[in-house]
Coordinates of C-alpha atoms in Angstrom, one line a residue:
Chain A
M1 CA 0.0 0.0 0.0
N2 CA 1.2 3.5 -0.8
R3 CA 2.2 6.0 1.9
V4 CA -0.4 8.5 3.0
C5 CA -0.4 11.9 1.3
R6 CA 1.2 14.7 3.2
A7 CA 0.0 18.3 2.8
L8 CA 1.4 21.7 3.5
I9 CA -1.2 24.3 4.5
I10 CA -0.4 28.0 4.1
E11 CA -3.2 30.0 5.7
D12 CA -3.2 33.0 8.0
E13 CA -6.7 32.6 9.5
A14 CA -6.4 30.1 12.3
M15 CA -10.0 28.9 12.0
V16 CA -9.8 28.4 8.2
A17 CA -6.5 26.5 8.7
M18 CA -8.3 24.3 11.2
L19 CA -11.1 23.7 8.7
I20 CA -8.7 22.7 5.9
E21 CA -6.9 20.4 8.3
D22 CA -10.2 18.7 9.2
L23 CA -11.2 18.4 5.5
L24 CA -7.8 16.9 4.6
A25 CA -8.1 14.5 7.5
D26 CA -11.5 13.4 6.2
L27 CA -9.8 12.7 2.9
G28 CA -7.2 10.5 4.7
C29 CA -4.3 13.0 4.2
E30 CA -1.8 14.1 6.8
V31 CA -0.9 17.7 7.4
G32 CA 2.8 17.8 7.2
H33 CA 3.1 21.5 8.1
S34 CA 1.0 24.5 8.5
A35 CA 2.3 28.1 8.0
A36 CA 0.7 31.4 8.8
N37 CA 3.0 34.0 7.4
A38 CA 5.1 34.5 4.2
R39 CA 8.5 33.8 5.8
E40 CA 7.4 30.6 7.5
A41 CA 5.6 29.6 4.3
E42 CA 8.7 30.0 2.2
R43 CA 10.8 28.0 4.7
A44 CA 8.2 25.3 4.8
A45 CA 7.9 25.2 1.0
Q46 CA 11.7 24.7 0.8
D47 CA 12.2 22.3 3.7
C48 CA 9.0 20.2 4.2
D49 CA 8.6 16.8 2.7
V50 CA 5.1 17.1 1.4
D51 CA 3.1 15.8 -1.6
F52 CA 1.1 18.9 -2.2
A53 CA 0.3 22.3 -0.8
L54 CA -2.8 24.4 -0.3
L55 CA -2.1 28.2 -0.4
D56 CA -4.1 31.1 0.8
V57 CA -3.2 34.1 -1.4
N58 CA -3.3 36.9 1.1
L59 CA -1.5 36.3 4.4
G60 CA -2.3 39.7 5.9
D61 CA -0.1 42.7 6.4
G62 CA 0.5 42.8 2.7
Q63 CA 2.1 39.3 2.7
T64 CA 1.3 36.7 0.1
S65 CA 2.0 33.1 -0.7
F66 CA 3.5 33.9 -4.1
G67 CA 7.1 33.4 -2.9
A68 CA 6.2 30.0 -1.4
A69 CA 4.4 29.1 -4.6
Q70 CA 7.6 29.9 -6.5
V71 CA 9.6 27.6 -4.3
L72 CA 7.1 24.8 -4.6
K73 CA 7.1 25.2 -8.4
A74 CA 10.8 24.9 -8.5
R75 CA 10.6 21.7 -6.4
Q76 CA 7.8 20.5 -8.6
V77 CA 5.4 20.1 -5.6
P78 CA 1.9 20.6 -6.9
Y79 CA -0.3 23.2 -5.2
A80 CA -3.7 24.8 -5.3
W81 CA -4.9 28.2 -4.2
V82 CA -7.6 28.6 -1.6
T83 CA -8.7 32.2 -1.7
G84 CA -11.3 34.7 -0.8
Y85 CA -10.2 36.8 -3.8
G86 CA -11.1 36.0 -7.4
A87 CA -8.7 34.1 -9.6
Q88 CA -7.6 37.4 -11.2
V89 CA -5.3 38.2 -8.3
I90 CA -3.1 35.2 -9.1
P91 CA -0.1 36.0 -11.3
A92 CA -0.1 34.3 -14.7
E93 CA 3.0 32.2 -13.8
H94 CA 0.9 30.4 -11.2
G95 CA -2.2 30.3 -13.5
D96 CA -2.0 26.5 -14.0
A97 CA -2.7 25.8 -10.3
P98 CA -6.3 25.0 -9.4
V99 CA -8.2 27.7 -7.5
L100 CA -10.5 26.9 -4.7
H101 CA -12.7 29.7 -3.4
K102 CA -13.6 30.4 0.2
P103 CA -15.8 29.2 1.8
V104 CA -14.3 25.9 0.7
N105 CA -16.4 23.4 -1.3
P106 CA -15.3 20.1 0.2
G107 CA -16.2 18.2 -3.0
L108 CA -14.0 20.4 -5.1
L109 CA -11.2 20.1 -2.5
A110 CA -11.5 16.3 -2.7
S111 CA -11.2 16.3 -6.5
V112 CA -8.1 18.5 -6.4
V113 CA -6.5 16.4 -3.7
R114 CA -7.3 13.2 -5.7
R115 CA -5.6 14.7 -8.7
F116 CA -2.5 15.5 -6.6
S117 CA -2.5 12.1 -5.0
D118 CA -2.6 10.4 -8.5
E119 CA 0.3 12.6 -9.6
R120 CA 2.4 11.9 -6.5
G121 CA 1.5 8.2 -6.1
C122 CA 0.4 8.7 -2.5
C123 CA -2.8 7.6 -1.0
T124 CA -6.0 9.1 0.2
D125 CA -9.2 7.5 1.4
E126 CA -11.7 6.8 -1.3
V127 CA -14.5 9.3 -0.8
Chain B
M1 CA -7.4 88.6 -26.3
P2 CA -9.5 86.9 -28.9
L3 CA -11.2 83.6 -28.2
G4 CA -9.5 82.1 -31.2
A5 CA -11.4 83.5 -34.1
E6 CA -11.0 87.0 -35.3
T7 CA -13.6 89.1 -33.5
G8 CA -12.9 92.4 -35.1
V9 CA -16.5 93.1 -35.9
S10 CA -17.6 95.2 -33.0
G11 CA -20.7 96.8 -31.6
G12 CA -24.3 95.7 -31.7
R13 CA -25.2 92.0 -31.8
Q14 CA -21.6 90.9 -32.3
G15 CA -20.4 92.8 -29.3
H16 CA -23.2 91.3 -27.2
L17 CA -22.3 87.8 -28.2
E18 CA -18.6 88.4 -27.6
A19 CA -19.3 89.7 -24.1
R20 CA -21.5 86.7 -23.4
Y21 CA -18.9 84.2 -24.4
R22 CA -16.1 86.1 -22.8
A23 CA -18.0 85.9 -19.4
I24 CA -18.4 82.1 -19.8
F25 CA -14.8 81.7 -20.9
D26 CA -13.3 83.8 -18.0
T27 CA -15.4 82.4 -15.2
A28 CA -15.7 78.7 -16.2
V29 CA -14.5 76.3 -13.5
D30 CA -13.3 74.0 -16.3
A31 CA -10.1 74.7 -18.2
I32 CA -10.8 75.9 -21.8
V33 CA -8.1 76.1 -24.5
V34 CA -8.7 77.1 -28.1
I35 CA -6.4 75.9 -30.9
D36 CA -6.3 76.2 -34.6
E37 CA -6.3 73.3 -37.0
V38 CA -2.6 72.6 -36.6
G39 CA -2.7 72.7 -32.9
I40 CA -1.4 76.2 -32.1
I41 CA -3.0 77.7 -29.0
G42 CA -5.1 80.8 -29.7
A43 CA -6.6 81.3 -26.2
M44 CA -6.5 79.9 -22.7
N45 CA -8.9 80.8 -20.0
P46 CA -8.0 81.6 -16.3
A47 CA -9.0 78.1 -15.2
A48 CA -6.6 76.6 -17.8
E49 CA -3.8 78.9 -16.5
R50 CA -4.4 77.6 -13.0
L51 CA -4.6 74.0 -14.1
F52 CA -1.4 73.9 -16.2
G53 CA 0.6 76.6 -14.5
Y54 CA 1.2 78.8 -17.6
A55 CA 0.1 82.4 -18.1
S56 CA -2.0 82.8 -21.1
D57 CA 0.6 85.0 -22.9
E58 CA 3.2 82.2 -22.5
A59 CA 1.0 79.6 -24.0
V60 CA -0.7 81.4 -26.9
G61 CA 1.2 80.8 -30.1
R62 CA 2.7 77.5 -28.9
N63 CA 1.7 73.9 -29.8
V64 CA -1.0 72.6 -27.5
N65 CA 0.9 69.4 -27.1
M66 CA 3.0 71.1 -24.4
L67 CA -0.1 70.6 -22.1
M68 CA 0.0 66.9 -22.7
A69 CA 2.0 64.0 -21.3
E70 CA 3.4 61.2 -23.5
P71 CA 2.2 59.4 -25.5
Y72 CA -0.3 62.1 -26.4
R73 CA 2.4 64.8 -26.6
S74 CA 4.2 63.1 -29.5
A75 CA 1.1 61.8 -31.2
H76 CA -1.1 64.9 -31.1
D77 CA 0.2 66.5 -34.4
G78 CA -0.5 63.2 -36.0
Y79 CA -4.0 63.1 -34.6
L80 CA -4.8 66.5 -36.1
A81 CA -3.2 65.6 -39.5
R82 CA -5.2 62.4 -39.6
Y83 CA -8.4 64.3 -38.8
R84 CA -7.7 66.9 -41.4
A85 CA -7.1 64.2 -44.0
T86 CA -9.9 61.7 -43.1
G87 CA -12.4 63.7 -41.1
E88 CA -12.6 60.6 -38.8
R89 CA -13.7 61.7 -35.3
R90 CA -11.9 60.0 -32.4
I91 CA -12.6 62.6 -29.8
I92 CA -14.6 65.5 -31.1
G93 CA -18.0 65.4 -29.6
I94 CA -17.1 62.2 -27.7
G95 CA -14.7 63.1 -24.9
R96 CA -12.1 61.0 -23.4
A97 CA -9.6 60.6 -20.6
V98 CA -6.1 61.7 -21.3
T99 CA -3.0 62.7 -19.3
G100 CA -2.2 66.3 -18.9
Q101 CA 1.2 67.8 -18.0
R102 CA 1.7 70.9 -15.9
R103 CA 4.4 73.5 -16.4
D104 CA 6.4 71.8 -13.6
G105 CA 6.4 68.5 -15.5
S106 CA 3.9 66.8 -13.2
T107 CA 1.2 64.8 -15.0
F108 CA -2.4 64.2 -14.0
P109 CA -5.5 62.5 -15.4
L110 CA -7.6 64.8 -17.4
E111 CA -11.1 64.5 -18.8
L112 CA -11.2 66.2 -22.2
S113 CA -14.1 67.1 -24.5
V114 CA -13.5 68.9 -27.8
A115 CA -15.7 71.0 -30.0
E116 CA -15.0 72.0 -33.5
W117 CA -16.0 75.3 -35.1
A118 CA -15.2 77.4 -38.1
A119 CA -14.9 81.1 -38.6
E120 CA -14.0 82.9 -41.8
G121 CA -12.9 79.8 -43.6
E122 CA -10.6 78.7 -40.8
R123 CA -11.1 75.7 -38.5
F124 CA -10.7 75.8 -34.7
F125 CA -11.0 73.4 -31.8
T126 CA -12.1 74.2 -28.3
G127 CA -10.9 71.8 -25.6
I128 CA -12.7 71.8 -22.3
M129 CA -10.7 70.0 -19.6
R130 CA -11.2 68.9 -16.0
D131 CA -8.6 67.5 -13.6
V132 CA -10.0 64.2 -12.5
T133 CA -7.2 63.3 -10.1
E134 CA -9.6 63.3 -7.1
R135 CA -12.2 61.3 -8.9
T136 CA -9.7 58.8 -10.1
R137 CA -8.3 58.4 -6.6
A138 CA -11.8 58.0 -5.2
E139 CA -12.7 55.4 -7.8
R140 CA -9.5 53.5 -7.1
L141 CA -10.2 53.6 -3.4
Q142 CA -13.7 52.4 -3.9
R143 CA -12.6 49.5 -6.1
L144 CA -10.0 48.6 -3.5
M145 CA -12.6 48.7 -0.7
V146 CA -15.1 46.6 -2.6
N147 CA -12.4 44.0 -3.2
E148 CA -11.3 44.1 0.4
L149 CA -14.8 43.8 1.6
N150 CA -15.4 40.8 -0.6
H151 CA -12.2 39.3 0.7
R152 CA -13.3 39.8 4.3
V153 CA -16.7 38.5 3.7
K154 CA -15.4 35.4 2.1
N155 CA -12.9 34.9 4.9
T156 CA -15.6 35.4 7.5
L157 CA -17.8 32.9 5.7
A158 CA -14.9 30.5 5.7
T159 CA -14.5 31.1 9.5
V160 CA -18.2 30.5 10.0
Q161 CA -17.9 27.3 7.9
A162 CA -15.1 26.2 10.1
V163 CA -17.0 26.9 13.3
A164 CA -20.2 25.2 12.0
T165 CA -18.4 22.2 10.6
H166 CA -16.5 21.6 13.8
T167 CA -19.5 22.2 16.0
L168 CA -21.8 19.9 14.1
R169 CA -19.2 17.2 14.0
N170 CA -18.5 17.2 17.7
A171 CA -21.7 18.1 19.5
A172 CA -23.5 15.3 21.4
S173 CA -26.9 16.4 20.2
T174 CA -28.6 18.7 17.8
D175 CA -29.7 20.9 20.7
E176 CA -26.1 21.2 21.9
A177 CA -24.9 22.0 18.4
R178 CA -27.5 24.7 18.1
L179 CA -26.5 26.3 21.4
Q180 CA -22.7 26.1 20.8
L181 CA -23.0 27.3 17.2
N182 CA -25.0 30.3 18.3
E183 CA -22.6 31.2 21.1
R184 CA -19.6 30.9 18.9
L185 CA -21.1 33.1 16.2
Q186 CA -22.0 35.6 18.9
A187 CA -18.3 35.6 20.1
L188 CA -17.2 36.1 16.5
A189 CA -19.7 39.0 16.0
E190 CA -18.5 40.5 19.3
A191 CA -14.9 40.5 18.0
H192 CA -16.0 42.1 14.8
D193 CA -17.8 44.9 16.7
T194 CA -14.7 45.6 18.7
L195 CA -12.7 45.8 15.5
T196 CA -15.3 47.9 13.7
R197 CA -15.1 50.5 16.4
E198 CA -11.4 50.9 15.5
N199 CA -11.9 50.8 11.7
W200 CA -10.5 47.2 11.5
E201 CA -7.0 48.5 12.2
G202 CA -6.7 46.5 15.3
A203 CA -8.0 46.1 18.8
S204 CA -6.7 46.5 22.3
L205 CA -6.2 43.2 24.1
S206 CA -8.0 44.5 27.1
D207 CA -11.1 45.4 25.0
I208 CA -11.2 41.8 23.6
V209 CA -10.9 40.4 27.2
E210 CA -13.5 42.8 28.5
A211 CA -16.0 41.9 25.8
A212 CA -15.5 38.2 26.5
V213 CA -16.0 38.7 30.3
R214 CA -19.1 40.8 29.7
A215 CA -20.6 38.2 27.2
H216 CA -20.2 35.5 29.8
G217 CA -21.6 37.6 32.6
A218 CA -18.5 36.9 34.7
A219 CA -17.3 40.3 35.7
A220 CA -17.7 39.7 39.4
R221 CA -15.5 36.6 39.3
V222 CA -12.9 37.5 36.8
Q223 CA -9.7 39.5 37.5
A224 CA -8.1 40.7 34.3
G225 CA -5.2 43.0 33.7
G226 CA -2.0 43.8 31.9
P227 CA -0.3 46.5 29.9
Q228 CA -1.8 48.2 26.8
V229 CA -1.2 45.8 23.9
R230 CA -2.7 46.2 20.4
L231 CA -3.6 43.1 18.5
R232 CA -3.8 42.8 14.7
P233 CA -7.4 42.1 13.5
K234 CA -6.7 38.4 12.9
L235 CA -5.3 37.9 16.3
A236 CA -8.1 39.8 17.9
V237 CA -10.6 37.4 16.3
S238 CA -8.7 34.3 17.2
L239 CA -8.2 35.5 20.8
A240 CA -11.9 36.3 21.2
L241 CA -12.8 32.8 20.0
A242 CA -10.2 31.2 22.2
L243 CA -11.5 33.1 25.3
H244 CA -15.0 32.1 24.5
E245 CA -14.0 28.5 24.6
L246 CA -12.1 28.9 27.8
F247 CA -15.1 30.7 29.4
T248 CA -17.6 28.1 28.2
N249 CA -15.4 25.3 29.5
A250 CA -15.0 27.1 32.9
A251 CA -18.7 27.6 33.2
K252 CA -19.4 24.0 32.3
Y253 CA -16.7 22.1 34.1
G254 CA -14.3 24.5 35.7
A255 CA -14.0 27.4 38.1
L256 CA -17.2 29.2 37.0
S257 CA -19.3 26.1 37.4
V258 CA -19.4 26.5 41.2
E259 CA -19.9 29.2 43.8
G260 CA -16.7 30.9 44.8
G261 CA -14.7 29.9 41.7
R262 CA -12.8 32.6 39.9
V263 CA -10.6 33.3 36.9
D264 CA -7.5 35.4 36.7
I265 CA -6.5 36.6 33.2
A266 CA -3.1 38.3 33.2
W267 CA -0.7 39.4 30.5
R268 CA 2.7 41.0 30.4
G269 CA 5.1 42.0 27.6
G270 CA 4.2 43.8 24.4
G271 CA 6.1 46.8 23.2
G272 CA 8.8 44.7 21.5
E273 CA 8.8 42.2 24.4
P274 CA 7.3 38.7 23.9
L275 CA 3.7 38.7 25.1
V276 CA 2.6 36.1 27.7
L277 CA -1.0 35.7 28.4
E278 CA -2.1 33.5 31.3
W279 CA -5.6 32.2 32.2
R280 CA -5.7 30.7 35.6
E281 CA -8.8 29.1 37.2
G282 CA -9.1 28.6 41.0
G283 CA -11.7 27.6 43.5
G284 CA -13.4 25.2 41.1
P285 CA -14.0 21.5 41.3
P286 CA -11.0 19.2 41.0
V287 CA -9.9 19.1 37.4
S288 CA -9.0 16.1 35.3
P289 CA -7.7 16.2 31.7
P290 CA -10.4 15.8 29.1
R291 CA -10.5 12.5 27.1
R292 CA -10.1 14.2 23.8
R293 CA -8.9 17.5 22.4
G294 CA -11.8 19.8 21.8
F295 CA -12.4 22.8 19.7
G296 CA -11.2 25.1 22.5
S297 CA -7.7 23.6 22.8
R298 CA -7.2 23.5 19.0
M299 CA -8.4 27.1 18.9
I300 CA -5.8 28.0 21.5
D301 CA -3.1 26.2 19.6
S302 CA -4.0 28.0 16.4
L303 CA -3.9 31.3 18.3
A304 CA -0.4 30.5 19.5
R305 CA 0.6 29.6 16.0
D306 CA -0.7 33.0 14.8
M307 CA 1.4 34.6 17.4
A308 CA 4.4 32.6 16.2
G309 CA 4.5 31.2 19.8
E310 CA 3.2 28.3 21.8
A311 CA 0.3 27.5 24.1
R312 CA 0.1 25.2 27.0
L313 CA -3.0 23.9 28.7
D314 CA -2.3 22.5 32.2
F315 CA -5.2 20.5 33.7
R316 CA -4.0 20.9 37.2
P317 CA -6.3 19.5 39.9
E318 CA -6.6 22.9 41.5
G319 CA -7.7 24.5 38.3
L320 CA -7.1 24.8 34.6
T321 CA -4.2 27.0 33.5
C322 CA -3.7 28.2 30.0
T323 CA -0.5 30.0 29.0
I324 CA -0.1 31.5 25.6
L325 CA 3.4 32.7 24.8
A326 CA 3.9 34.8 21.7
G327 CA 7.2 34.3 19.9
A328 CA 9.9 36.9 20.2
P329 CA 9.1 39.8 17.8
A330 CA 11.3 39.0 14.8
E331 CA 9.2 40.9 12.3
R332 CA 6.7 43.5 12.7
E333 CA 4.2 41.5 10.7
Q334 CA 4.4 38.6 13.0
T335 CA 4.3 40.4 16.3
L336 CA 1.7 42.2 18.3
E337 CA 1.7 45.9 17.7
V338 CA 1.7 48.0 20.7
G339 CA -0.4 51.1 20.8
P340 CA 0.7 54.5 22.1

């Protein structure tokens, strides 16, 4: 049996981070790391051994996840945006990544996670 | 000074008209510039002098493109030539937004409308201009605020989604879920009220604590105090929700569930120092650790994470203690901001 998928969550709102953790747990994924600000996010994107990442765009105080996304892209770790903004705030270079809107639709999150798990060969629960 | 056309005919009806238009020209709030068909300025009204910073005598006789910023400045002669050749109207009678340039070189957004007229076989254009800097700024601000509002509403909905999901998942009964959900949403609303009073720029820690104490009707049994510390909006909301969970827990199982129990909430630090917030219950029934981690303890962990610090819940027999330690302020963004 394949290993369980490990996720990186970048989200500055504690409650929303908690929700995403719960939704990922429902899908049978582990949360490898959770970051709340840009600096921590970039470090986690560089150092953490994860299969995919879910990124909030705006981390408050003018910080964003774009730097972390750059690092993930270079490491070829797939990621999706989870945002309260429209898709138009996401720079074109990250335009390929799926965009999930807040509040999070658990069904869409599940389909994105399944796509990532196929790509990475890690396992999630069948939903 | 002529309005552009030769107005040598004087007296009678012509003089009357001339005076009428002169009055409009001189007193208009909008800038008015008259040019000939190759773009040479024939007249400029006082409003235009103020807008562009040129005296009328300096401007008359020069190419009107001196009042424009690039790319209009270089292109304007071409526009006129094309119009003379084709008669195709791109601006006349339509109006458009362009960029003006003042004498000092500064540029500004300009709304321009152009009228064409002829006198004695010659063609002239009258441009009426308005500085729309303020309007442009207001429009940009409004767009920004609508986007920001949308972002906040979406985030708040996501927070409500998180609270509701967790509550429904963990409550023992529908009645309990209903009660808990209402209370948690009230705590969230309370935090928003506190933030709204300060324009969402932040909240004082003591205001958040006071609001929680008041909401739980616990003023007589709670001792709270510490230095003036300002919390970023996100932290204020997290702290309000965490305090709500601590109060609810205390009222159900802890110090506030019996006569004579009390809670001390004390904080120190801030102003560049790491912040430590301590919740200490006393005089309650003997405490035993809960069988599973509830929403409250996860909320407190998340709060600590937001503060780049750590949280500890001690289920001591004499009373629950919760210590939240914010990380050393490495960056302004990550630390608590201390008010004046």
